[in-house]
Every structure is written in structure tokens, then in C-alpha cells.
Amino acid sequence: MVGVNKSRTAAADFSTELDRFEAKYIIPRQLVEPIKAFIRPYCTMDKHCAAAGGQYFINTLQMDNEALSLHYAKEWEAAHRFKLRVRTYGKPPGQAPVFLEIKRKYFERVIKSRACIPFDEWKPGILKKHADELNLKSVKEREAFREFVRLAEEIDARPLVYVRYCREAFTGIFDHYARITFDSQLCYQPVFDMYNWGGDGRFISMDSGLVRHRRESSLVLEVKCTEQVPTWMVELVQEFDLIRCGNCKYSTAIWMENLLIGKGEAPFSDQFMYD
């Protein structure tokens, strides 16, 4: 899932649609190495992560409307909801492609569709173009682009925040689709220019125990798979007594920004449930 070539190359995962289940856990940093040891017989480091030196940065432009409809759909646990986000990889970004993504959630299922655009084409006016004007690889990508634009116009979405974090990723050796990721160095920045990826502003850390009402600075562990959950994933959760919790990075950024400007309170640990 990381692109590092100056064109649309094999260094990026260009799958345009994925139907999966995922669960998130907030874990203390001292559990990272024991968990890595536990999954070693079943997983290998993601090839893009390995190519990037063991970890990579994810940069996401989150879009929503003035009423924060997508944020509150998550807050109110709407059974059917979606996010609109624009994503690229690396720090600083500039080589990886830009992905326009729709991430839908239907109860426990997560369905993600996306269209891939070369980085140097991410510039003003791109969302006004017709899908046929872009060098999209497939019918599904063209459909994903049209749907992204349709939804953005339908809810009057605009860019709100950049979210950036560092990811270590591992993939299952024997499974059709199984993925373990560790996310750290979470931070955000209110959007001032939706095309410069936060280069002119200061990022605000979300990687703090204060955000989650915890003593330590913790990490986000994500477990992702298809409907058939591998046995080793079940054993992983049991072995480390992991407690599933919600951790929407976009919503956390909204909570923190509201706190900083005096508009509300962030939920704490007892409210971080079942994202």
C-alpha cells in the first residue's frame, strides 16, 4: 500500500476494491515486539513496508461538509456510513500516486474503492475533470472516481484536515488476505492548502496518552482479514487479552481541534468502543 516510484509502478498496491473485516486495538508500546514475535510464523513484512526500510508514512486528506456529517455518522455509529479521503504515501510526499478513496462500512464489513492519480496531476481542478480525461487503469477505477466526485458534491464536502502517521505492516503467509498493522506518530493539521500535503503548516500530535486518557503513549494495532478469520488471529487476540476499540483517526483530529479552539470535549477510553 505504499508507492515509491515516480510513476504508477509496482511499488504501490493498485487494488481498486476490497471487501474485508477489520478490528482495532489500542496497545501499549511494550506489546509491539511480543506481538511481532507471535505473528512471525504466520506473517511476513509487507513488501512495500520492507522496501521503505521497515515502515512508511501515510498522508490522508479527510473531506467532510461544514456540518461534519461523516464525522457524526461515525460518532452515532450509523450502520451504513462512509468516508471520503485522498491519500498518498511517504514523508515528505511527492513520489507515490494519490488515491481517491471511498471507505464504506456496512455493520462489520468494510468496503473500500479507490482511483489512482499520478502525484503531479493532483492539482486544482482535478475533481472537475471527466473520468475519461484521466489515465485511470480500469473500469472500476473510473467508476470509483465518478462515485467519489458524486458523493463529494452530494454532501457538499470540502477538505478539513490532513492526518499523517507511520505504519509497520505485515501480511499473512498462508492466508488469502490477512494483514496486521502498527500505527504510530499520529498527527493532524487543519487544511490550509489541499494540494501541498501540510507542507506549509504545523502538525499537531495525536500520539499521546492524553488523547485516550491513558498513562502511556500507545499504538494502534489493526487486524484485517476477509470473512474467514484465521485461527492464529483469534489466538493473537486471546494471547494478549486485546480489547477491541474504536479509533477513527479523522474523528480524533476533529475532537482535538475542537478542544484546542474550545468547542467541545474529546471522548475518553470508555467511549472508544467498536469503531
Coordinates of C-alpha atoms in Angstrom, one line a residue, residues 14-272:
F14 CA -3.3 -0.6 -7.0
S15 CA -6.2 -2.9 -6.0
T16 CA -9.2 -0.7 -6.5
E17 CA -11.8 -2.5 -4.4
L18 CA -11.6 -4.5 -1.2
D19 CA -14.2 -6.1 0.9
R20 CA -12.9 -7.0 4.4
F21 CA -13.4 -7.1 8.1
E22 CA -11.2 -5.2 10.5
A23 CA -10.7 -4.7 14.2
K24 CA -8.7 -2.0 16.0
Y25 CA -6.9 -2.2 19.4
I26 CA -5.0 0.4 21.4
I27 CA -1.9 -1.3 22.8
P28 CA 1.0 -0.2 24.9
R29 CA 4.3 0.1 23.2
Q30 CA 5.8 -2.8 25.2
L31 CA 3.5 -5.2 23.5
V32 CA 4.7 -4.5 20.0
E33 CA 7.8 -6.8 20.0
P34 CA 6.0 -9.7 21.7
I35 CA 3.1 -9.4 19.2
K36 CA 5.6 -9.4 16.3
A37 CA 7.2 -12.5 17.7
F38 CA 3.8 -14.2 18.0
I39 CA 2.8 -13.5 14.4
R40 CA 6.3 -14.3 12.9
P41 CA 5.3 -17.9 12.0
Y42 CA 2.2 -16.7 10.1
C43 CA 3.2 -13.3 8.6
T44 CA 5.9 -11.6 6.7
M45 CA 6.6 -7.9 6.5
D46 CA 4.6 -6.2 3.8
K47 CA 6.8 -5.9 0.7
H48 CA 6.1 -2.2 0.4
C49 CA 7.0 -1.7 4.0
A50 CA 10.2 -3.7 3.6
A51 CA 11.1 -1.6 0.5
A52 CA 10.6 1.6 2.5
G53 CA 13.0 0.4 5.3
G54 CA 10.6 -1.2 7.7
Q55 CA 7.9 1.5 7.9
Y56 CA 6.2 4.1 5.8
F57 CA 4.2 7.3 6.3
I58 CA 0.6 7.6 5.3
N59 CA -0.8 11.0 4.5
T60 CA -4.6 11.4 4.3
L61 CA -6.6 14.4 3.3
Q62 CA -10.0 14.0 5.0
M63 CA -13.1 15.5 3.4
D64 CA -16.4 16.3 5.0
N65 CA -19.0 19.0 4.9
E66 CA -19.5 22.0 7.2
A67 CA -21.9 20.1 9.4
L68 CA -19.3 17.3 9.8
S69 CA -21.8 14.7 8.6
L70 CA -19.3 12.0 8.0
H71 CA -17.7 12.5 11.4
Y72 CA -21.0 12.3 13.2
A73 CA -22.1 9.3 11.2
K74 CA -19.2 7.5 12.9
E75 CA -19.9 9.1 16.3
W76 CA -23.5 8.0 16.2
E77 CA -22.5 4.5 15.0
A78 CA -24.6 4.7 11.8
A79 CA -24.8 1.1 10.5
H80 CA -24.1 2.3 6.9
R81 CA -21.6 5.1 6.6
F82 CA -18.6 6.2 4.5
K83 CA -15.5 8.4 4.5
L84 CA -14.1 10.4 1.7
R85 CA -10.3 10.7 1.8
V86 CA -7.4 11.4 -0.5
R87 CA -4.3 9.5 0.3
T88 CA -0.6 9.3 -0.6
Y89 CA 2.5 7.9 1.0
G90 CA 5.9 8.9 2.1
K91 CA 7.5 11.8 4.1
P92 CA 7.6 14.2 2.6
P93 CA 5.1 13.0 -0.1
G94 CA 5.8 13.7 -3.8
Q95 CA 6.6 10.4 -5.5
A96 CA 3.7 8.0 -4.6
P97 CA 0.5 8.2 -6.5
V98 CA -2.6 9.9 -5.0
F99 CA -5.6 7.7 -4.2
L100 CA -9.1 9.0 -4.1
E101 CA -10.8 6.6 -1.7
I102 CA -14.3 5.8 -0.5
K103 CA -14.3 3.7 2.6
R104 CA -17.7 2.3 3.4
K105 CA -18.8 0.5 6.5
Y106 CA -21.8 -1.8 6.5
F107 CA -22.2 -3.1 10.0
E108 CA -19.0 -5.1 10.4
R109 CA -17.9 -5.1 6.8
V110 CA -15.5 -2.6 5.3
I111 CA -15.6 -2.0 1.6
K112 CA -13.0 0.3 0.0
S113 CA -12.9 1.5 -3.5
R114 CA -10.3 3.9 -5.0
A115 CA -8.9 5.6 -8.0
C116 CA -5.2 6.2 -8.6
I117 CA -3.9 9.5 -9.9
P118 CA -0.2 10.3 -10.6
F119 CA 1.1 12.7 -7.9
D120 CA 1.9 15.5 -10.3
E121 CA -1.7 15.5 -11.5
W122 CA -3.1 16.3 -8.0
K123 CA -3.7 20.0 -8.6
P124 CA -6.6 22.5 -8.7
G125 CA -9.4 21.4 -11.0
I126 CA -8.7 17.6 -10.8
L127 CA -12.1 16.8 -9.3
K128 CA -13.8 18.7 -12.1
K129 CA -12.3 16.6 -14.8
H130 CA -14.2 13.8 -16.5
A131 CA -13.0 10.3 -15.6
D132 CA -12.1 9.7 -19.3
E133 CA -9.7 12.6 -19.2
L134 CA -7.6 10.8 -16.6
N135 CA -5.2 8.0 -17.1
L136 CA -7.2 5.5 -15.0
K137 CA -6.3 1.9 -15.4
S138 CA -9.7 0.2 -15.3
V139 CA -13.4 0.5 -15.5
K140 CA -13.5 0.1 -11.7
E141 CA -11.1 2.9 -11.2
R142 CA -13.2 5.2 -13.4
E143 CA -16.3 4.2 -11.5
A144 CA -14.6 4.9 -8.2
F145 CA -13.5 8.3 -9.4
R146 CA -17.1 9.2 -10.5
E147 CA -18.6 7.9 -7.3
F148 CA -16.1 9.9 -5.2
V149 CA -16.9 13.1 -7.1
R150 CA -20.7 12.4 -6.9
L151 CA -20.6 11.8 -3.1
A152 CA -18.4 14.9 -2.5
E153 CA -20.9 17.0 -4.5
E154 CA -23.9 15.4 -2.9
I155 CA -22.9 16.3 0.7
D156 CA -21.0 19.4 -0.3
A157 CA -17.7 18.0 1.0
R158 CA -14.6 20.1 1.4
P159 CA -11.1 19.4 2.7
L160 CA -10.9 19.6 6.5
V161 CA -7.7 18.1 7.9
Y162 CA -4.6 16.3 7.0
V163 CA -3.9 13.1 9.0
R164 CA -0.4 11.6 9.0
Y165 CA 1.0 8.6 10.7
C166 CA 3.8 6.0 10.5
R167 CA 2.8 2.3 9.7
E168 CA 4.5 -1.0 10.1
A169 CA 2.6 -3.6 8.1
F170 CA 2.7 -7.4 7.9
T171 CA 0.8 -9.8 5.6
G172 CA -0.3 -13.4 6.1
I173 CA 1.9 -16.1 4.6
F174 CA -0.8 -18.8 4.2
D175 CA -4.0 -16.7 4.0
H176 CA -5.9 -15.3 1.1
Y177 CA -6.0 -11.9 2.8
A178 CA -4.7 -11.3 6.3
R179 CA -3.0 -8.1 7.5
I180 CA -1.5 -6.8 10.8
T181 CA -0.5 -3.1 11.1
F182 CA 1.0 -1.0 13.8
D183 CA 0.3 2.8 13.5
S184 CA 2.2 5.4 15.5
Q185 CA 3.3 9.0 15.3
L186 CA -0.3 10.1 14.6
C187 CA -0.7 13.7 13.9
Y188 CA -3.0 16.1 12.1
Q189 CA -3.2 19.6 10.6
P190 CA -6.2 21.7 9.6
V191 CA -6.2 22.1 5.9
F192 CA -4.9 25.4 4.5
D193 CA -4.0 24.2 1.0
M194 CA -5.4 20.8 -0.1
Y195 CA -2.6 20.3 -2.6
N196 CA 0.6 20.7 -0.5
W197 CA 0.0 17.9 2.0
G198 CA 0.6 20.1 5.0
G199 CA 4.0 21.4 3.9
D200 CA 3.3 24.9 5.0
G201 CA 1.8 24.2 8.4
R202 CA 2.5 22.6 11.7
F203 CA 1.2 19.1 12.5
I204 CA -0.4 18.6 16.0
S205 CA 0.4 15.3 17.7
M206 CA -2.4 12.8 18.4
D207 CA 0.1 10.1 19.5
S208 CA -0.4 10.8 23.2
G209 CA -1.8 9.0 26.2
L210 CA -3.7 12.3 26.9
V211 CA -5.9 11.8 23.9
R212 CA -7.1 8.4 25.2
H213 CA -7.0 9.1 28.9
R214 CA -4.0 6.7 29.3
R215 CA -0.8 7.0 31.2
E216 CA 1.4 5.9 28.3
S217 CA 1.7 6.8 24.6
S218 CA 0.2 3.9 22.9
L219 CA -0.1 2.5 19.3
V220 CA -3.0 1.5 17.1
L221 CA -3.0 -2.2 16.2
E222 CA -5.2 -3.2 13.3
V223 CA -6.2 -6.7 12.4
K224 CA -7.7 -7.1 8.9
C225 CA -9.0 -10.1 7.1
T226 CA -11.7 -11.5 4.9
E227 CA -14.8 -13.1 6.4
Q228 CA -12.8 -16.2 7.2
V229 CA -10.8 -15.1 10.3
P230 CA -7.5 -17.1 10.5
T231 CA -7.2 -19.2 13.7
W232 CA -3.9 -17.5 14.5
M233 CA -5.6 -14.1 14.6
V234 CA -8.1 -15.4 17.1
E235 CA -5.3 -16.8 19.2
L236 CA -3.4 -13.5 19.0
V237 CA -6.3 -11.6 20.5
Q238 CA -6.7 -14.2 23.2
E239 CA -3.0 -14.5 24.0
F240 CA -2.6 -10.7 24.6
D241 CA -6.1 -10.1 26.1
L242 CA -6.7 -7.5 23.4
I243 CA -9.8 -5.4 23.8
R244 CA -11.4 -4.1 20.6
C245 CA -12.0 -0.4 20.5
G246 CA -12.8 2.3 18.0
N247 CA -10.0 4.6 16.8
C248 CA -11.1 6.8 13.9
K249 CA -8.1 9.0 13.2
Y250 CA -10.2 11.6 11.4
S251 CA -12.7 11.9 14.3
T252 CA -9.8 12.1 16.8
A253 CA -8.4 15.0 14.8
I254 CA -11.8 16.7 14.9
W255 CA -12.1 16.1 18.7
M256 CA -8.6 17.6 19.3
E257 CA -9.2 20.6 17.1
N258 CA -12.4 21.3 18.9
L259 CA -10.7 21.1 22.2
L260 CA -7.9 23.5 21.1
I261 CA -10.4 26.1 19.9
G262 CA -12.8 25.5 22.9
K263 CA -15.7 23.9 21.1
G264 CA -16.2 20.6 22.9
E265 CA -14.7 17.6 24.7
A266 CA -13.0 14.5 23.4
P267 CA -14.3 11.1 24.4
F268 CA -12.0 9.0 26.6
S269 CA -11.3 5.4 26.9
D270 CA -14.8 4.1 27.9
Q271 CA -16.1 5.7 24.8
F272 CA -13.6 4.3 22.3

